[in-house]
PDB file of C-alpha atoms in Angstrom:
ATOM      1  CA  MET A   1      34.695-115.697  -0.378  1.00  0.00           C
ATOM      2  CA  LYS A   2      32.703-117.925   1.878  1.00  0.00           C
ATOM      3  CA  ALA A   3      29.203-119.344   0.884  1.00  0.00           C
ATOM      4  CA  ARG A   4      26.270-118.066   2.577  1.00  0.00           C
ATOM      5  CA  ILE A   5      23.427-120.232   3.586  1.00  0.00           C
ATOM      6  CA  VAL A   6      20.233-118.202   3.183  1.00  0.00           C
ATOM      7  CA  ARG A   7      17.688-119.522   5.937  1.00  0.00           C
ATOM      8  CA  PRO A   8      14.083-118.560   5.442  1.00  0.00           C
ATOM      9  CA  ALA A   9      12.411-116.504   8.310  1.00  0.00           C
ATOM     10  CA  VAL A  10      10.417-119.117   9.934  1.00  0.00           C
ATOM     11  CA  PRO A  11       8.629-118.642  13.255  1.00  0.00           C
ATOM     12  CA  ALA A  12       9.808-120.993  16.312  1.00  0.00           C
ATOM     13  CA  GLY A  13       7.700-124.088  16.576  1.00  0.00           C
ATOM     14  CA  VAL A  14       6.789-127.765  15.702  1.00  0.00           C
ATOM     15  CA  LEU A  15       4.329-128.992  13.329  1.00  0.00           C
ATOM     16  CA  VAL A  16       3.050-132.737  14.054  1.00  0.00           C
ATOM     17  CA  TYR A  17       1.019-135.045  11.993  1.00  0.00           C
ATOM     18  CA  GLY A  18      -0.264-138.533  12.502  1.00  0.00           C
ATOM     19  CA  MET A  19       0.807-138.861  16.355  1.00  0.00           C
ATOM     20  CA  ALA A  20      -0.698-141.165  19.051  1.00  0.00           C
ATOM     21  CA  PRO A  21      -2.334-138.929  21.542  1.00  0.00           C
ATOM     22  CA  GLU A  22      -0.106-140.141  24.456  1.00  0.00           C
ATOM     23  CA  MET A  23       3.124-139.449  22.429  1.00  0.00           C
ATOM     24  CA  GLU A  24       1.740-136.007  21.381  1.00  0.00           C
ATOM     25  CA  GLU A  25       0.917-135.091  25.003  1.00  0.00           C
ATOM     26  CA  ARG A  26       4.656-136.106  25.983  1.00  0.00           C
ATOM     27  CA  LEU A  27       5.922-133.978  23.085  1.00  0.00           C
ATOM     28  CA  ARG A  28       3.665-130.975  23.785  1.00  0.00           C
ATOM     29  CA  ALA A  29       5.062-131.119  27.618  1.00  0.00           C
ATOM     30  CA  ILE A  30       8.491-130.936  26.334  1.00  0.00           C
ATOM     31  CA  LEU A  31       7.841-128.128  23.895  1.00  0.00           C
ATOM     32  CA  GLU A  32       5.958-126.132  26.790  1.00  0.00           C
ATOM     33  CA  GLU A  33       8.973-126.479  28.946  1.00  0.00           C
ATOM     34  CA  ARG A  34      11.055-124.726  26.058  1.00  0.00           C
ATOM     35  CA  GLY A  35       8.526-122.137  25.177  1.00  0.00           C
ATOM     36  CA  LEU A  36       7.772-123.785  21.897  1.00  0.00           C
ATOM     37  CA  PRO A  37       4.381-123.805  20.364  1.00  0.00           C
ATOM     38  CA  MET A  38       3.253-127.046  18.546  1.00  0.00           C
ATOM     39  CA  ARG A  39       0.483-127.159  15.943  1.00  0.00           C
ATOM     40  CA  ARG A  40      -1.366-130.436  14.937  1.00  0.00           C
ATOM     41  CA  VAL A  41      -1.677-130.601  10.976  1.00  0.00           C
ATOM     42  CA  ALA A  42      -5.105-132.079  10.110  1.00  0.00           C
ATOM     43  CA  PRO A  43      -5.508-134.399   7.194  1.00  0.00           C
ATOM     44  CA  GLU A  44      -7.431-131.833   5.163  1.00  0.00           C
ATOM     45  CA  GLU A  45      -4.561-129.378   5.685  1.00  0.00           C
ATOM     46  CA  CYS A  46      -1.995-131.504   3.864  1.00  0.00           C
ATOM     47  CA  GLY A  47      -2.393-129.615   0.543  1.00  0.00           C
ATOM     48  CA  GLN A  48      -1.133-126.325   2.225  1.00  0.00           C
ATOM     49  CA  THR A  49       2.558-125.447   1.865  1.00  0.00           C
ATOM     50  CA  VAL A  50       4.849-126.204   4.638  1.00  0.00           C
ATOM     51  CA  GLY A  51       5.576-122.200   4.951  1.00  0.00           C
ATOM     52  CA  HIS A  52       1.802-121.733   5.261  1.00  0.00           C
ATOM     53  CA  LEU A  53       1.298-124.384   8.116  1.00  0.00           C
ATOM     54  CA  ALA A  54       4.661-122.885   9.929  1.00  0.00           C
ATOM     55  CA  GLY A  55       3.212-119.527   9.956  1.00  0.00           C
ATOM     56  CA  CYS A  56       5.715-117.769   7.614  1.00  0.00           C
ATOM     57  CA  SER A  57       4.746-114.462   6.040  1.00  0.00           C
ATOM     58  CA  GLY A  58       4.169-114.640   2.153  1.00  0.00           C
ATOM     59  CA  TYR A  59       2.605-118.337   2.079  1.00  0.00           C
ATOM     60  CA  ALA A  60      -1.068-117.918   1.842  1.00  0.00           C
ATOM     61  CA  ALA A  61      -3.655-120.469   2.361  1.00  0.00           C
ATOM     62  CA  GLY A  62      -4.333-122.917  -0.419  1.00  0.00           C
ATOM     63  CA  PRO A  63      -7.218-125.165  -1.209  1.00  0.00           C
ATOM     64  CA  LYS A  64      -8.231-127.610   1.531  1.00  0.00           C
ATOM     65  CA  GLU A  65      -7.044-131.130   0.276  1.00  0.00           C
ATOM     66  CA  ASP A  66      -7.869-134.217   2.551  1.00  0.00           C
ATOM     67  CA  ALA A  67      -4.792-136.532   2.516  1.00  0.00           C
ATOM     68  CA  ARG A  68      -6.612-139.631   3.864  1.00  0.00           C
ATOM     69  CA  GLY A  69      -7.048-141.156   0.556  1.00  0.00           C
ATOM     70  CA  GLU A  70      -3.226-141.123   0.292  1.00  0.00           C
ATOM     71  CA  GLU A  71      -0.798-143.753   1.970  1.00  0.00           C
ATOM     72  CA  THR A  72      -0.821-143.011   5.931  1.00  0.00           C
ATOM     73  CA  PRO A  73       2.580-142.067   6.798  1.00  0.00           C
ATOM     74  CA  LEU A  74       4.404-142.778  10.197  1.00  0.00           C
ATOM     75  CA  PRO A  75       4.246-139.929  12.663  1.00  0.00           C
ATOM     76  CA  CYS A  76       5.896-136.790  11.554  1.00  0.00           C
ATOM     77  CA  MET A  77       7.313-133.455  13.090  1.00  0.00           C
ATOM     78  CA  VAL A  78       8.441-130.619  11.297  1.00  0.00           C
ATOM     79  CA  MET A  79      10.514-128.233  13.317  1.00  0.00           C
ATOM     80  CA  GLY A  80      10.977-124.389  12.360  1.00  0.00           C
ATOM     81  CA  GLY A  81      12.845-121.530  13.458  1.00  0.00           C
ATOM     82  CA  LEU A  82      15.075-123.452  15.912  1.00  0.00           C
ATOM     83  CA  ALA A  83      18.799-122.554  16.476  1.00  0.00           C
ATOM     84  CA  GLU A  84      21.113-125.782  16.329  1.00  0.00           C
ATOM     85  CA  ARG A  85      21.456-125.690  20.209  1.00  0.00           C
ATOM     86  CA  GLN A  86      17.748-125.637  20.634  1.00  0.00           C
ATOM     87  CA  LEU A  87      17.268-128.348  18.017  1.00  0.00           C
ATOM     88  CA  ASP A  88      19.941-130.334  19.887  1.00  0.00           C
ATOM     89  CA  ASP A  89      18.242-129.802  23.277  1.00  0.00           C
ATOM     90  CA  LEU A  90      14.864-130.692  21.981  1.00  0.00           C
ATOM     91  CA  LEU A  91      15.974-133.815  20.191  1.00  0.00           C
ATOM     92  CA  ALA A  92      17.964-134.985  23.459  1.00  0.00           C
ATOM     93  CA  ALA A  93      14.888-134.225  25.513  1.00  0.00           C
ATOM     94  CA  MET A  94      12.721-136.152  23.195  1.00  0.00           C
ATOM     95  CA  ARG A  95      15.038-139.366  23.807  1.00  0.00           C
ATOM     96  CA  ARG A  96      15.083-139.129  27.364  1.00  0.00           C
ATOM     97  CA  ALA A  97      11.423-138.967  27.447  1.00  0.00           C
ATOM     98  CA  GLY A  98      11.057-141.836  24.939  1.00  0.00           C
ATOM     99  CA  VAL A  99       9.101-139.823  22.504  1.00  0.00           C
ATOM    100  CA  GLU A 100       9.570-141.499  19.158  1.00  0.00           C
ATOM    101  CA  VAL A 101       8.908-139.528  15.940  1.00  0.00           C
ATOM    102  CA  PRO A 102      10.041-141.726  12.992  1.00  0.00           C
ATOM    103  CA  LEU A 103       9.765-138.873  10.334  1.00  0.00           C
ATOM    104  CA  LYS A 104      11.343-135.640  11.203  1.00  0.00           C
ATOM    105  CA  ALA A 105      12.141-132.399   9.124  1.00  0.00           C
ATOM    106  CA  VAL A 106      13.280-128.895   9.684  1.00  0.00           C
ATOM    107  CA  VAL A 107      11.812-126.168   7.497  1.00  0.00           C
ATOM    108  CA  THR A 108      14.379-125.212   4.893  1.00  0.00           C
ATOM    109  CA  ALA A 109      14.668-122.776   1.860  1.00  0.00           C
ATOM    110  CA  HIS A 110      14.133-125.951  -0.288  1.00  0.00           C
ATOM    111  CA  ASN A 111      10.872-127.402   1.431  1.00  0.00           C
ATOM    112  CA  ILE A 112       9.300-124.371   2.554  1.00  0.00           C
ATOM    113  CA  GLY A 113       7.157-124.148  -0.503  1.00  0.00           C
ATOM    114  CA  TRP A 114       6.205-127.900  -0.612  1.00  0.00           C
ATOM    115  CA  ARG A 115       2.832-129.192  -0.042  1.00  0.00           C
ATOM    116  CA  PHE A 116       2.863-130.675   3.354  1.00  0.00           C
ATOM    117  CA  ALA A 117       1.674-133.974   1.647  1.00  0.00           C
ATOM    118  CA  ASP A 118       4.532-134.035  -0.699  1.00  0.00           C
ATOM    119  CA  LEU A 119       6.959-133.454   2.299  1.00  0.00           C
ATOM    120  CA  LEU A 120       5.263-136.472   4.108  1.00  0.00           C
ATOM    121  CA  ARG A 121       5.794-138.617   1.044  1.00  0.00           C
ATOM    122  CA  GLU A 122       9.397-137.492   0.514  1.00  0.00           C
ATOM    123  CA  LEU A 123      10.138-138.337   4.269  1.00  0.00           C
ATOM    124  CA  ARG A 124       8.816-141.556   4.105  1.00  0.00           C
ATOM    125  CA  ARG A 125      10.659-142.502   0.869  1.00  0.00           C
ATOM    126  CA  GLU A 126      13.881-141.426   2.177  1.00  0.00           C
ATOM    127  CA  ARG A 127      13.245-143.539   5.455  1.00  0.00           C
ATOM    128  CA  GLU A 128      12.650-146.351   3.257  1.00  0.00           C
ATOM    129  CA  LYS A 129      15.826-145.795   1.051  1.00  0.00           C
ATOM    130  CA  PHE A 130      18.173-145.204   3.742  1.00  0.00           C
ATOM    131  CA  GLY A 131      17.564-148.200   5.919  1.00  0.00           C
ATOM    132  CA  GLY A 132      14.566-146.923   8.123  1.00  0.00           C
ATOM    133  CA  GLY A 133      12.625-150.189   7.039  1.00  0.00           C
ATOM    134  CA  PHE A 134       9.499-150.433   4.746  1.00  0.00           C
ATOM    135  CA  ILE A 135       6.319-148.763   6.081  1.00  0.00           C
ATOM    136  CA  PRO A 136       3.490-150.558   4.913  1.00  0.00           C
ATOM    137  CA  ALA A 137       0.714-148.355   3.861  1.00  0.00           C
ATOM    138  CA  GLY A 138      -2.069-147.898   6.575  1.00  0.00           C
ATOM    139  CA  SER A 139       0.567-148.660   9.384  1.00  0.00           C
ATOM    140  CA  PRO A 140      -1.086-148.991  12.635  1.00  0.00           C
ATOM    141  CA  VAL A 141       1.556-146.741  14.066  1.00  0.00           C
ATOM    142  CA  ALA A 142       0.190-143.745  12.474  1.00  0.00           C
ATOM    143  CA  THR A 143      -2.993-142.476  14.164  1.00  0.00           C
ATOM    144  CA  THR A 144      -4.292-139.488  12.633  1.00  0.00           C
ATOM    145  CA  HIS A 145      -6.518-136.998  14.565  1.00  0.00           C
ATOM    146  CA  LYS A 146      -9.636-135.160  13.603  1.00  0.00           C
ATOM    147  CA  SER A 147      -9.180-131.383  13.695  1.00  0.00           C
ATOM    148  CA  ASP A 148     -10.547-129.958  16.894  1.00  0.00           C
TER     149      ASP A 148
END
């Protein structure tokens, strides 16, 4: 009997955090070409679950929690609801366009209930551990945006 991977029902789209405006606009154009929505996560939303921010049913909003006091992460994108072919196409288009996002993740059954701040922390830790290099706190690469 084959094992079956259970994937959560996640609407197709991309969450972004801490991206420089010009990089965010290039990414937005790539996503629009593919009919994929992009949602910027504001620092005060970092206490929300990944599932809530990605628009998954069953994940209600939690209390607002400003993450500006935590270590500033590198730019991050979290992709949800994409088929493998869509994901490959998106990443290839980003490479061609020179869109660099050091921290990337996919919404999974494991991380869907995590606070967004915890996911950022884990991605940063993994990057440092697996050779992505040390990321100094307050890195100038990370440019957070105020919510609109």
